[in-house]
Amino acid sequence: MFYLIGLGLVDPMDISVKGLEIVKRCSRVYLESYTSILGCHKEELETYYGRPLLLADRDLVEEKTDEILTGANEDDVALLIVGDPFGATTHIDLVLRARDKKIPYKVIHNASILTAVGCCGLELYKFGEIVTIPYWDETWKPESFYDKIKFNRLNNMHTLCLLDIKVVEPVGEPRVRGRRQIMRFMTVADAAQQLLSIVDRKNVLEHNTVLNDLSMCVGLARVGSETQRIVAKSLQDMASTDLGGPLHCLIIPSKELHPLETDYLQGYATFKLDSYNY
């Protein structure tokens, strides 16, 4: 059997009892290491699970899938995934490949940031399409995610913005599988700064009807952990906000909030919400 096992959001104990029992009996267990991260190191997982884990980087998961699936029709093989297995299309592709090879599979679900963001008080059923905000560089500054935020705002829906994770490959060295890579994580301040750059240009045409520097946004960091942070500020103020270590995400709320959303979110806001123009 090939298992895709969700690990939840924070530490070794977030795995389900069912998932842990499967991990302990598998012949091979891979830890997917690039779509997201837990708030702990691989070694902590190995200690808690009582077994070694094989790191599965982007190259292995997307280009060398056969290496993972080989033998899964004779032994139990597992891929551990931060959050829920179906939180990324990469893992749906893995299931399709297993089907093509006639390999039986099971999915063990867990908490995902896609649902855990409800901790800020915004209703999940009011979220529209999720966007990912990528890091810009000198030659590549995509803005397509803004159009999705605009669509959600105009249709009175919240937008969850997932923030980029950059993997820095070793320079001048051959790649070694399992070698810990240096990673860079986009912060809510980084994301807000990029959004402000877009808003400054768009507002010439849109006259502040979609977003402006005073529009409210919600920043979240390390959701589900003991050091979880949630703040509600203007986009301008969020651009200089430090929420500490990874992972961060940003929410652009709808223009109209339900009174219950307003009451709950007020506990994280730096201004009076019931008199604020979102």
Coordinates of C-alpha atoms in Angstrom, one line a residue:
M1 CA 0.0 0.0 0.0
F2 CA 1.1 3.6 -0.7
Y3 CA 0.1 6.0 2.0
L4 CA -0.1 9.8 1.9
I5 CA -0.1 10.9 5.5
G6 CA -0.9 14.4 6.7
L7 CA 1.3 15.6 9.6
G8 CA -0.7 18.7 10.6
L9 CA 0.9 22.0 11.1
V10 CA 3.4 22.2 14.0
D11 CA 5.2 19.3 15.6
P12 CA 5.6 15.5 15.8
M13 CA 2.5 15.0 18.0
D14 CA 0.2 16.5 15.4
I15 CA 0.2 13.3 13.4
S16 CA -3.0 11.2 13.9
V17 CA -2.9 8.0 15.9
K18 CA -3.8 6.1 12.6
G19 CA -1.0 7.9 10.8
L20 CA 1.5 7.1 13.4
E21 CA 0.6 3.4 13.5
I22 CA 1.1 3.2 9.7
V23 CA 4.5 5.1 9.9
K24 CA 5.8 2.6 12.4
R25 CA 5.1 -0.4 10.2
C26 CA 6.1 0.9 6.7
S27 CA 9.2 -0.4 5.0
R28 CA 10.1 3.1 3.8
V29 CA 8.9 6.5 4.9
Y30 CA 9.6 9.7 3.0
L31 CA 9.2 13.2 4.3
E32 CA 8.1 15.7 1.6
S33 CA 10.3 18.7 2.2
Y34 CA 9.5 21.5 -0.1
T35 CA 5.8 22.5 -0.4
S36 CA 5.7 23.4 3.3
I37 CA 7.5 22.8 6.6
L38 CA 6.6 21.8 10.2
G39 CA 7.8 23.9 13.2
C40 CA 10.3 21.2 14.0
H41 CA 13.3 19.4 12.6
K42 CA 13.4 16.1 10.8
E43 CA 15.4 14.6 13.7
E44 CA 12.6 15.4 16.1
L45 CA 10.1 13.5 13.9
E46 CA 12.5 10.5 13.7
T47 CA 12.8 10.4 17.5
Y48 CA 9.1 10.5 18.0
Y49 CA 8.3 8.0 15.3
G50 CA 11.1 5.7 16.3
R51 CA 12.4 5.3 12.7
P52 CA 14.5 7.0 10.0
L53 CA 12.9 9.2 7.4
L54 CA 14.0 9.8 3.8
L55 CA 13.9 13.4 2.6
A56 CA 11.8 13.9 -0.5
D57 CA 12.7 17.1 -2.3
R58 CA 11.0 18.7 -5.4
D59 CA 13.1 16.7 -7.8
L60 CA 12.2 13.3 -6.2
V61 CA 8.5 14.1 -5.8
E62 CA 7.9 15.6 -9.2
E63 CA 10.5 14.1 -11.5
K64 CA 11.5 10.8 -9.9
T65 CA 8.2 9.5 -8.6
D66 CA 9.0 5.9 -9.5
E67 CA 11.7 5.9 -6.8
I68 CA 9.0 6.5 -4.2
L69 CA 6.4 4.2 -5.7
T70 CA 8.7 1.2 -6.5
G71 CA 7.7 -1.7 -4.3
A72 CA 4.6 -0.1 -2.9
N73 CA 2.4 -2.9 -4.4
E74 CA 4.4 -5.4 -2.3
D75 CA 5.3 -3.4 0.9
D76 CA 3.9 -0.5 2.8
V77 CA 5.5 2.9 1.7
A78 CA 4.5 6.3 3.1
L79 CA 5.0 9.9 2.1
L80 CA 4.6 12.3 5.0
I81 CA 3.1 15.7 4.0
V82 CA 2.9 18.9 6.1
G83 CA -0.8 19.8 6.7
D84 CA -3.2 17.7 4.6
P85 CA -2.1 15.5 1.7
F86 CA -4.5 17.2 -0.7
G87 CA -3.4 20.8 0.2
A88 CA -1.2 20.8 -2.9
T89 CA -1.8 19.6 -6.5
T90 CA 1.6 17.9 -6.4
H91 CA 0.2 15.2 -4.2
I92 CA -2.9 14.7 -6.4
D93 CA -0.5 14.0 -9.2
L94 CA 1.2 11.3 -7.0
V95 CA -2.2 9.6 -6.5
L96 CA -2.8 9.6 -10.3
R97 CA 0.6 8.0 -10.9
A98 CA -0.1 5.3 -8.3
R99 CA -3.4 4.6 -10.0
D100 CA -1.7 4.3 -13.4
K101 CA 0.7 1.7 -11.9
K102 CA -2.2 -0.2 -10.2
I103 CA -0.7 0.5 -6.8
P104 CA -3.3 0.6 -4.0
Y105 CA -3.2 3.8 -1.9
K106 CA -4.8 5.4 1.1
V107 CA -4.9 9.0 2.3
I108 CA -4.7 9.9 6.0
H109 CA -6.0 13.4 6.4
N110 CA -4.9 16.0 9.0
A111 CA -5.3 19.7 9.8
S112 CA -4.4 22.2 7.0
I113 CA -3.7 25.9 6.9
L114 CA -6.7 26.1 4.5
T115 CA -9.0 25.4 7.5
A116 CA -6.8 26.5 10.4
V117 CA -7.0 30.1 9.3
G118 CA -10.4 30.2 10.8
C119 CA -8.6 30.9 14.1
C120 CA -8.7 34.6 13.2
G121 CA -12.5 34.6 13.3
L122 CA -13.2 35.0 9.6
E123 CA -15.8 32.5 8.3
L124 CA -14.3 29.8 6.1
Y125 CA -17.4 29.6 3.8
K126 CA -16.7 33.2 2.8
F127 CA -13.2 32.6 1.4
G128 CA -12.8 32.7 -2.4
E129 CA -10.0 31.5 -4.5
I130 CA -6.7 31.0 -2.6
V131 CA -3.6 32.8 -4.0
T132 CA 0.1 32.3 -3.7
I133 CA 2.3 35.4 -3.5
P134 CA 5.8 34.7 -5.0
Y135 CA 9.0 36.5 -4.2
W136 CA 9.8 39.1 -6.8
D137 CA 13.3 39.6 -8.2
E138 CA 14.9 42.1 -10.5
T139 CA 13.5 40.6 -13.7
W140 CA 10.3 38.7 -12.6
K141 CA 7.5 40.6 -10.9
P142 CA 4.2 38.7 -11.5
E143 CA 1.0 40.3 -10.5
S144 CA -1.6 37.8 -11.5
F145 CA -2.4 37.0 -7.9
Y146 CA -3.8 40.6 -7.5
D147 CA -6.5 39.9 -10.1
K148 CA -7.7 37.0 -8.0
I149 CA -7.7 39.2 -4.9
K150 CA -9.7 41.8 -6.8
F151 CA -12.2 39.3 -8.0
N152 CA -12.7 38.0 -4.4
R153 CA -13.1 41.5 -3.0
L154 CA -15.6 42.6 -5.7
N155 CA -17.6 39.5 -4.8
N156 CA -17.5 40.0 -1.1
M157 CA -15.1 37.1 -0.4
H158 CA -12.0 36.8 1.8
T159 CA -8.7 35.9 0.2
L160 CA -6.1 33.6 1.8
C161 CA -2.7 34.5 0.5
L162 CA -0.1 31.7 0.9
L163 CA 3.4 33.1 1.0
D164 CA 6.5 31.9 -0.9
I165 CA 9.1 29.5 0.4
K166 CA 12.5 29.8 -1.4
V167 CA 14.9 26.9 -1.5
V168 CA 18.5 28.0 -1.9
E169 CA 20.5 25.3 -3.7
P170 CA 24.1 24.8 -2.7
V171 CA 26.4 26.7 -5.0
G172 CA 29.5 25.0 -6.4
E173 CA 28.7 21.7 -4.8
P174 CA 27.1 18.5 -6.2
R175 CA 23.6 18.0 -4.8
V176 CA 23.3 15.5 -2.0
R177 CA 19.9 14.1 -1.3
G178 CA 18.9 14.6 2.3
R179 CA 21.3 17.5 2.7
R180 CA 19.5 20.2 4.7
Q181 CA 19.0 23.2 2.4
I182 CA 19.0 26.9 3.4
M183 CA 15.4 28.2 3.1
R184 CA 14.0 31.7 2.9
F185 CA 10.4 32.4 3.9
M186 CA 8.2 35.3 2.8
T187 CA 6.9 37.3 5.8
V188 CA 3.6 39.2 6.0
A189 CA 5.6 42.4 5.7
D190 CA 7.2 41.2 2.4
A191 CA 3.8 40.3 1.0
A192 CA 2.3 43.6 2.1
Q193 CA 5.1 45.6 0.5
Q194 CA 4.7 43.8 -2.8
L195 CA 0.9 44.3 -2.7
L196 CA 1.4 48.0 -2.0
S197 CA 3.6 48.3 -5.1
I198 CA 0.8 46.9 -7.2
V199 CA -1.9 49.0 -5.5
D200 CA 0.0 52.2 -6.1
R201 CA 0.0 51.5 -9.8
K202 CA -3.6 50.1 -10.0
N203 CA -5.2 52.9 -8.0
V204 CA -4.5 55.3 -10.8
L205 CA -7.1 53.4 -12.8
E206 CA -9.3 51.9 -10.1
H207 CA -9.5 54.9 -7.8
N208 CA -9.1 52.9 -4.6
T209 CA -12.2 50.9 -5.2
V210 CA -10.5 47.5 -4.7
L211 CA -7.5 48.0 -2.3
N212 CA -5.6 50.9 -1.0
D213 CA -2.9 51.5 1.7
L214 CA -5.6 51.8 4.4
S215 CA -7.4 48.5 3.5
M216 CA -7.5 46.1 6.4
C217 CA -5.5 42.8 6.2
V218 CA -4.9 40.0 8.7
G219 CA -1.4 38.6 9.3
L220 CA -0.9 35.1 10.8
A221 CA 2.3 33.4 11.8
R222 CA 3.0 29.8 13.1
V223 CA -0.7 28.9 13.1
G224 CA -1.5 26.2 15.7
S225 CA 1.7 26.5 17.6
E226 CA 2.3 27.9 21.1
T227 CA 3.8 31.0 19.5
Q228 CA 0.9 31.7 17.1
R229 CA 0.5 35.4 16.2
I230 CA -2.5 37.1 14.6
V231 CA -2.8 40.8 13.8
A232 CA -5.3 42.9 11.9
K233 CA -3.8 46.1 10.5
S234 CA -4.0 48.4 7.5
L235 CA -2.0 47.1 4.5
Q236 CA 0.4 50.0 5.0
D237 CA 1.0 49.1 8.6
M238 CA 1.4 45.4 7.8
A239 CA 4.3 46.3 5.5
S240 CA 6.4 47.1 8.6
T241 CA 5.1 44.4 10.9
D242 CA 7.4 41.7 12.3
L243 CA 5.6 38.5 13.3
G244 CA 8.8 36.5 13.9
G245 CA 9.7 33.2 12.4
P246 CA 7.9 31.1 9.7
L247 CA 5.5 30.2 8.4
H248 CA 3.4 33.3 7.7
C249 CA 0.2 33.9 5.7
L250 CA -1.9 36.9 4.8
I251 CA -5.6 37.4 4.5
I252 CA -7.3 40.2 2.6
P253 CA -10.9 40.2 4.1
S254 CA -14.0 40.9 2.2
K255 CA -15.4 44.5 2.2
E256 CA -18.3 43.5 4.4
L257 CA -17.8 41.5 7.6
H258 CA -20.5 39.7 9.6
P259 CA -20.9 41.1 13.1
L260 CA -19.5 37.9 14.6
E261 CA -16.4 38.2 12.4
T262 CA -16.0 41.8 13.5
D263 CA -16.4 40.9 17.2
Y264 CA -13.9 38.1 17.0
L265 CA -11.3 39.8 14.9
Q266 CA -11.4 43.0 17.1
G267 CA -9.3 41.2 19.6
Y268 CA -6.4 41.2 17.1
A269 CA -7.0 44.6 15.5
T270 CA -5.0 47.8 16.1
F271 CA -8.1 50.0 15.4
K272 CA -11.9 50.0 16.0
L273 CA -13.3 47.6 13.4
D274 CA -17.0 48.6 13.6
S275 CA -16.2 52.1 12.2
Y276 CA -13.6 51.0 9.7
N277 CA -14.0 51.0 5.9
Y278 CA -12.5 47.7 4.8

